[in-house]
Short mmCIF file of N, CA and C in Angstrom, two decimals:
data_model
loop_
_atom_site.label_atom_id
_atom_site.label_comp_id
_atom_site.label_asym_id
_atom_site.label_seq_id
_atom_site.Cartn_x
_atom_site.Cartn_y
_atom_site.Cartn_z
N MET A 17 -22.79 6.78 5.60
CA MET A 17 -21.65 6.10 5.00
C MET A 17 -21.25 4.91 5.86
N THR A 18 -21.04 3.79 5.25
CA THR A 18 -20.61 2.59 5.95
C THR A 18 -19.09 2.58 6.06
N ARG A 19 -18.60 2.38 7.26
CA ARG A 19 -17.14 2.28 7.47
C ARG A 19 -16.69 0.87 7.10
N ALA A 20 -15.47 0.75 6.67
CA ALA A 20 -14.93 -0.55 6.29
C ALA A 20 -15.04 -1.56 7.42
N ILE A 21 -14.76 -1.14 8.63
CA ILE A 21 -14.80 -2.07 9.75
C ILE A 21 -16.21 -2.64 9.95
N ASP A 22 -17.21 -1.86 9.58
CA ASP A 22 -18.59 -2.30 9.74
C ASP A 22 -19.01 -3.35 8.70
N THR A 23 -18.20 -3.55 7.69
CA THR A 23 -18.52 -4.55 6.66
C THR A 23 -17.95 -5.93 7.02
N VAL A 24 -17.14 -5.99 8.07
CA VAL A 24 -16.56 -7.26 8.48
C VAL A 24 -17.63 -8.07 9.20
N ARG A 25 -17.91 -9.24 8.63
CA ARG A 25 -18.96 -10.06 9.22
C ARG A 25 -18.42 -10.88 10.37
N HIS A 26 -19.29 -11.22 11.29
CA HIS A 26 -18.93 -12.07 12.43
C HIS A 26 -18.62 -13.46 11.88
N CYS A 27 -17.52 -14.03 12.34
CA CYS A 27 -17.12 -15.37 11.88
C CYS A 27 -17.14 -16.32 13.08
N ALA A 28 -17.73 -17.47 12.87
CA ALA A 28 -17.79 -18.48 13.92
C ALA A 28 -16.70 -19.53 13.78
N THR A 29 -16.07 -19.57 12.59
CA THR A 29 -15.03 -20.58 12.34
C THR A 29 -13.83 -19.95 11.65
N LEU A 30 -12.71 -20.63 11.76
CA LEU A 30 -11.51 -20.18 11.06
C LEU A 30 -11.72 -20.23 9.55
N ALA A 31 -12.48 -21.18 9.08
CA ALA A 31 -12.79 -21.27 7.64
C ALA A 31 -13.51 -20.01 7.18
N GLU A 32 -14.42 -19.50 7.96
CA GLU A 32 -15.13 -18.26 7.60
C GLU A 32 -14.17 -17.07 7.59
N VAL A 33 -13.26 -17.05 8.55
CA VAL A 33 -12.24 -15.98 8.58
C VAL A 33 -11.41 -16.04 7.31
N ARG A 34 -10.95 -17.22 6.96
CA ARG A 34 -10.10 -17.39 5.77
C ARG A 34 -10.86 -17.04 4.50
N GLU A 35 -12.13 -17.37 4.46
CA GLU A 35 -12.95 -17.01 3.30
C GLU A 35 -13.01 -15.49 3.14
N GLY A 36 -13.20 -14.80 4.24
CA GLY A 36 -13.23 -13.33 4.20
C GLY A 36 -11.90 -12.74 3.78
N VAL A 37 -10.81 -13.29 4.31
CA VAL A 37 -9.47 -12.81 3.95
C VAL A 37 -9.20 -13.07 2.47
N ASN A 38 -9.55 -14.26 2.00
CA ASN A 38 -9.35 -14.58 0.58
C ASN A 38 -10.13 -13.63 -0.33
N ALA A 39 -11.35 -13.31 0.07
CA ALA A 39 -12.15 -12.38 -0.73
C ALA A 39 -11.49 -11.00 -0.80
N LEU A 40 -10.90 -10.57 0.31
CA LEU A 40 -10.20 -9.28 0.31
C LEU A 40 -8.93 -9.36 -0.53
N ASP A 41 -8.21 -10.48 -0.43
CA ASP A 41 -7.01 -10.64 -1.26
C ASP A 41 -7.34 -10.57 -2.74
N ASP A 42 -8.52 -11.09 -3.10
CA ASP A 42 -8.95 -11.02 -4.51
C ASP A 42 -9.10 -9.57 -4.97
N LEU A 43 -9.40 -8.68 -4.04
CA LEU A 43 -9.50 -7.25 -4.37
C LEU A 43 -8.14 -6.56 -4.26
N LEU A 44 -7.36 -6.93 -3.25
CA LEU A 44 -6.10 -6.25 -2.99
C LEU A 44 -5.02 -6.53 -4.03
N VAL A 45 -4.89 -7.77 -4.46
CA VAL A 45 -3.79 -8.12 -5.37
C VAL A 45 -3.84 -7.30 -6.66
N PRO A 46 -4.98 -7.21 -7.34
CA PRO A 46 -5.00 -6.37 -8.54
C PRO A 46 -4.66 -4.90 -8.26
N LEU A 47 -5.07 -4.39 -7.13
CA LEU A 47 -4.74 -3.01 -6.78
C LEU A 47 -3.25 -2.84 -6.53
N LEU A 48 -2.65 -3.82 -5.86
CA LEU A 48 -1.21 -3.75 -5.60
C LEU A 48 -0.41 -3.88 -6.89
N VAL A 49 -0.88 -4.71 -7.80
CA VAL A 49 -0.22 -4.84 -9.11
C VAL A 49 -0.29 -3.50 -9.86
N ALA A 50 -1.46 -2.86 -9.82
CA ALA A 50 -1.61 -1.56 -10.48
C ALA A 50 -0.69 -0.52 -9.82
N ARG A 51 -0.59 -0.55 -8.49
CA ARG A 51 0.30 0.38 -7.79
C ARG A 51 1.74 0.16 -8.25
N GLY A 52 2.12 -1.11 -8.41
CA GLY A 52 3.45 -1.42 -8.92
C GLY A 52 3.67 -0.88 -10.32
N GLY A 53 2.62 -0.91 -11.12
CA GLY A 53 2.71 -0.33 -12.46
C GLY A 53 3.03 1.16 -12.42
N TYR A 54 2.46 1.83 -11.43
CA TYR A 54 2.78 3.26 -11.28
C TYR A 54 4.21 3.46 -10.79
N MET A 55 4.74 2.50 -10.04
CA MET A 55 6.14 2.61 -9.61
C MET A 55 7.07 2.43 -10.81
N THR A 56 6.68 1.58 -11.75
CA THR A 56 7.44 1.46 -12.99
C THR A 56 7.42 2.79 -13.74
N GLN A 57 6.26 3.41 -13.80
CA GLN A 57 6.15 4.72 -14.46
C GLN A 57 6.98 5.77 -13.73
N ALA A 58 6.98 5.72 -12.40
CA ALA A 58 7.79 6.68 -11.62
C ALA A 58 9.26 6.51 -11.94
N ALA A 59 9.72 5.27 -12.01
CA ALA A 59 11.13 5.02 -12.34
C ALA A 59 11.47 5.58 -13.71
N ARG A 60 10.58 5.38 -14.66
CA ARG A 60 10.81 5.87 -16.02
C ARG A 60 10.85 7.39 -16.04
N VAL A 61 9.92 8.02 -15.35
CA VAL A 61 9.83 9.48 -15.36
C VAL A 61 10.99 10.11 -14.58
N LYS A 62 11.31 9.57 -13.42
CA LYS A 62 12.41 10.12 -12.61
C LYS A 62 13.74 9.90 -13.29
N ASN A 63 13.96 8.66 -13.77
CA ASN A 63 15.19 8.30 -14.48
C ASN A 63 16.46 8.72 -13.74
N ASP A 64 16.42 8.67 -12.38
CA ASP A 64 17.55 9.08 -11.56
C ASP A 64 17.39 8.40 -10.20
N ALA A 65 18.35 7.55 -9.85
CA ALA A 65 18.27 6.79 -8.60
C ALA A 65 18.18 7.69 -7.37
N SER A 66 18.76 8.87 -7.45
CA SER A 66 18.72 9.77 -6.28
C SER A 66 17.32 10.32 -6.02
N LEU A 67 16.42 10.16 -6.99
CA LEU A 67 15.05 10.66 -6.83
C LEU A 67 14.07 9.58 -6.36
N VAL A 68 14.51 8.34 -6.28
CA VAL A 68 13.58 7.26 -5.95
C VAL A 68 13.05 7.40 -4.53
N ARG A 69 13.91 7.50 -3.53
CA ARG A 69 13.46 7.65 -2.15
C ARG A 69 13.16 9.12 -1.88
N ASP A 70 11.92 9.39 -1.56
CA ASP A 70 11.47 10.77 -1.33
C ASP A 70 10.80 10.81 0.04
N GLU A 71 11.57 11.18 1.05
CA GLU A 71 11.07 11.17 2.43
C GLU A 71 9.85 12.07 2.61
N ALA A 72 9.82 13.20 1.93
CA ALA A 72 8.66 14.10 2.04
C ALA A 72 7.41 13.42 1.49
N ARG A 73 7.56 12.70 0.38
CA ARG A 73 6.41 11.99 -0.20
C ARG A 73 5.96 10.86 0.72
N ILE A 74 6.90 10.13 1.31
CA ILE A 74 6.56 9.07 2.25
C ILE A 74 5.74 9.64 3.40
N GLN A 75 6.19 10.74 3.96
CA GLN A 75 5.48 11.37 5.08
C GLN A 75 4.10 11.88 4.64
N ALA A 76 4.02 12.42 3.45
CA ALA A 76 2.73 12.91 2.95
C ALA A 76 1.73 11.76 2.81
N ILE A 77 2.21 10.61 2.35
CA ILE A 77 1.32 9.45 2.22
C ILE A 77 0.84 9.01 3.60
N ILE A 78 1.75 8.94 4.57
CA ILE A 78 1.38 8.54 5.93
C ILE A 78 0.35 9.52 6.49
N GLU A 79 0.57 10.79 6.30
CA GLU A 79 -0.37 11.80 6.81
C GLU A 79 -1.72 11.71 6.11
N ARG A 80 -1.75 11.18 4.92
CA ARG A 80 -3.00 11.01 4.18
C ARG A 80 -3.75 9.76 4.61
N VAL A 81 -3.02 8.64 4.82
CA VAL A 81 -3.71 7.38 5.09
C VAL A 81 -4.10 7.18 6.55
N ARG A 82 -3.41 7.80 7.48
CA ARG A 82 -3.76 7.62 8.90
C ARG A 82 -5.19 8.10 9.19
N PRO A 83 -5.57 9.30 8.78
CA PRO A 83 -6.95 9.73 9.02
C PRO A 83 -7.97 8.88 8.27
N MET A 84 -7.59 8.39 7.09
CA MET A 84 -8.49 7.51 6.34
C MET A 84 -8.74 6.24 7.14
N ALA A 85 -7.69 5.68 7.71
CA ALA A 85 -7.82 4.46 8.51
C ALA A 85 -8.74 4.69 9.70
N GLU A 86 -8.54 5.80 10.38
CA GLU A 86 -9.38 6.12 11.53
C GLU A 86 -10.84 6.30 11.12
N ALA A 87 -11.07 6.98 10.02
CA ALA A 87 -12.43 7.22 9.54
C ALA A 87 -13.14 5.91 9.18
N GLU A 88 -12.35 4.90 8.77
CA GLU A 88 -12.91 3.61 8.39
C GLU A 88 -13.04 2.67 9.59
N GLY A 89 -12.68 3.17 10.78
CA GLY A 89 -12.78 2.35 11.99
C GLY A 89 -11.59 1.46 12.23
N GLY A 90 -10.49 1.76 11.55
CA GLY A 90 -9.29 0.93 11.65
C GLY A 90 -8.28 1.50 12.63
N ASN A 91 -7.21 0.77 12.79
CA ASN A 91 -6.11 1.14 13.66
C ASN A 91 -5.08 1.92 12.83
N ALA A 92 -4.97 3.20 13.07
CA ALA A 92 -4.08 4.05 12.27
C ALA A 92 -2.63 3.65 12.41
N ASP A 93 -2.22 3.18 13.60
CA ASP A 93 -0.82 2.76 13.78
C ASP A 93 -0.53 1.52 12.92
N LEU A 94 -1.45 0.59 12.89
CA LEU A 94 -1.28 -0.61 12.06
C LEU A 94 -1.20 -0.22 10.58
N ILE A 95 -2.09 0.63 10.15
CA ILE A 95 -2.09 1.04 8.73
C ILE A 95 -0.79 1.76 8.40
N GLU A 96 -0.30 2.59 9.31
CA GLU A 96 0.98 3.27 9.05
C GLU A 96 2.10 2.25 8.90
N ARG A 97 2.17 1.26 9.79
CA ARG A 97 3.21 0.24 9.69
C ARG A 97 3.10 -0.53 8.37
N LEU A 98 1.88 -0.88 7.98
CA LEU A 98 1.68 -1.58 6.72
C LEU A 98 2.13 -0.72 5.53
N TYR A 99 1.75 0.54 5.55
CA TYR A 99 2.11 1.43 4.45
C TYR A 99 3.61 1.65 4.38
N ARG A 100 4.25 1.81 5.53
CA ARG A 100 5.71 2.00 5.52
C ARG A 100 6.40 0.77 4.94
N ALA A 101 5.96 -0.42 5.34
CA ALA A 101 6.54 -1.66 4.81
C ALA A 101 6.27 -1.77 3.32
N MET A 102 5.04 -1.46 2.91
CA MET A 102 4.68 -1.53 1.50
C MET A 102 5.53 -0.55 0.69
N MET A 103 5.67 0.67 1.19
CA MET A 103 6.45 1.66 0.46
C MET A 103 7.90 1.24 0.33
N GLU A 104 8.47 0.61 1.37
CA GLU A 104 9.84 0.12 1.26
C GLU A 104 9.95 -0.93 0.16
N CYS A 105 8.98 -1.82 0.08
CA CYS A 105 8.97 -2.82 -0.99
C CYS A 105 8.88 -2.16 -2.36
N TYR A 106 8.01 -1.17 -2.49
CA TYR A 106 7.86 -0.50 -3.78
C TYR A 106 9.08 0.37 -4.12
N ILE A 107 9.74 0.92 -3.12
CA ILE A 107 10.97 1.67 -3.38
C ILE A 107 12.02 0.73 -3.95
N ALA A 108 12.17 -0.45 -3.33
CA ALA A 108 13.12 -1.44 -3.85
C ALA A 108 12.75 -1.84 -5.27
N TYR A 109 11.46 -2.03 -5.50
CA TYR A 109 10.98 -2.39 -6.84
C TYR A 109 11.27 -1.26 -7.83
N GLU A 110 11.10 -0.03 -7.41
CA GLU A 110 11.36 1.10 -8.30
C GLU A 110 12.84 1.15 -8.69
N TYR A 111 13.74 0.86 -7.73
CA TYR A 111 15.16 0.78 -8.08
C TYR A 111 15.40 -0.31 -9.12
N GLU A 112 14.75 -1.47 -8.96
CA GLU A 112 14.88 -2.55 -9.93
C GLU A 112 14.38 -2.10 -11.31
N GLU A 113 13.26 -1.44 -11.33
CA GLU A 113 12.69 -0.96 -12.59
C GLU A 113 13.59 0.10 -13.22
N LEU A 114 14.13 0.98 -12.40
CA LEU A 114 15.01 2.03 -12.90
C LEU A 114 16.22 1.42 -13.60
N ALA A 115 16.75 0.35 -13.03
CA ALA A 115 17.92 -0.31 -13.63
C ALA A 115 17.62 -0.79 -15.05
N LYS A 116 16.39 -1.13 -15.32
CA LYS A 116 16.01 -1.59 -16.67
C LYS A 116 16.07 -0.45 -17.69
N PHE A 117 15.92 0.79 -17.22
CA PHE A 117 15.93 1.93 -18.13
C PHE A 117 17.33 2.50 -18.35
N GLU A 118 18.28 2.04 -17.58
CA GLU A 118 19.65 2.59 -17.70
C GLU A 118 20.42 1.95 -18.81
#
């Protein structure tokens, strides 16, 4: 199995770095949009602002992604920080979506 870190090619220029980042953004943005779609569904299903922030679920996600990051050759602390920031953004988005259903 190839780890994600092993797919990163050596770059000799900043332009090559940016090309690689742009290629990843082309993959990430659609996935993040789809994740947001699930947050809209969560808001609709929960239909209660007190259910939006779920600390147990946040911790479960962190416990799931940290080992994945390590297995892919990544920095688990960095991935945890990214996920926590992302989840805060999606929690705020879920509150916005919930307001549309009220």
